[in-house]
Amino acid sequence: MVTERGDRQLGLGSVGNELTIPGLWAIRHGQSTANVAFASTPTAPVPGRDLDVELSALGRAQADAVGAWLASLGPARRPGLVVTSPYARARQTWARMARVDAAVSTHPPIPVVVDERLRDREMGVFELCPPAVIAARDPAEAARRETLGDWWYRPPGGESMPDVVLRVGVFLTALDRVVAGRYPVLIVAHDGVIAAIRQVLDGEPGEVVAPVANASISRWDRGESGLRLTDWASAQHLTEQEL
């Protein structure tokens, strides 16, 4: 159930008070080849499936940098579980992180699980289509997206961001049952998923939060009143060349 647009969703924002996970990191995958293509304003869809989009050369370097950050964490702060999106760019990000962590630290490997609920927002018939392509193909749909706002827009066969929030909320509740308060968790996923996590935990409308950059780290720590956001989309672990 949703209140007026821009208001908090009923029942969200209190979830962070109820979860027993000691801490949560959410990392966006490194720059992907689709990110590069979208930035160049192409006039055609990116070829292939969104599921298969891989990291760019910069994205691979960013993933290595996040791996070095992970290796620097002390034993008490290290996650006891990693959960990643099934999409190639997220799985590749974690694989490179794990490789760097193993190379420069003496910590044991962290168990990893792939969860379908952390997949990127599904764009349906407009999968891997930049906005300019959507406008050229279907001006009426582009106008509808503009009118509703991207957060609320559901493309034909795809998802609105509230749809993503719902599945992410189900995921976090299930994750909490598995973890049972025993260890922090690290998630590797997508900007929309991380914005959805923030709405579920904090009640913060995702359409107004700051963007989630590639390879950035967001963090929730447990305090007296539950999980609370302590860092949003931090890129301090990246060099100027890796941004």
mmCIF file of C-alpha atoms in Angstrom, residues 43-47 128-130:
data_model
loop_
_atom_site.group_PDB
_atom_site.id
_atom_site.type_symbol
_atom_site.label_atom_id
_atom_site.label_comp_id
_atom_site.label_asym_id
_atom_site.label_seq_id
_atom_site.Cartn_x
_atom_site.Cartn_y
_atom_site.Cartn_z
ATOM 1 C CA THR A 43 20.824 5.594 -31.089
ATOM 2 C CA ALA A 44 20.280 1.828 -30.845
ATOM 3 C CA PRO A 45 19.734 -0.604 -27.946
ATOM 4 C CA VAL A 46 22.767 -2.195 -26.350
ATOM 5 C CA PRO A 47 22.971 -5.690 -27.898
ATOM 6 C CA LEU A 128 18.982 -2.143 -22.579
ATOM 7 C CA CYS A 129 17.344 0.784 -24.404
ATOM 8 C CA PRO A 130 18.741 4.234 -23.579
#
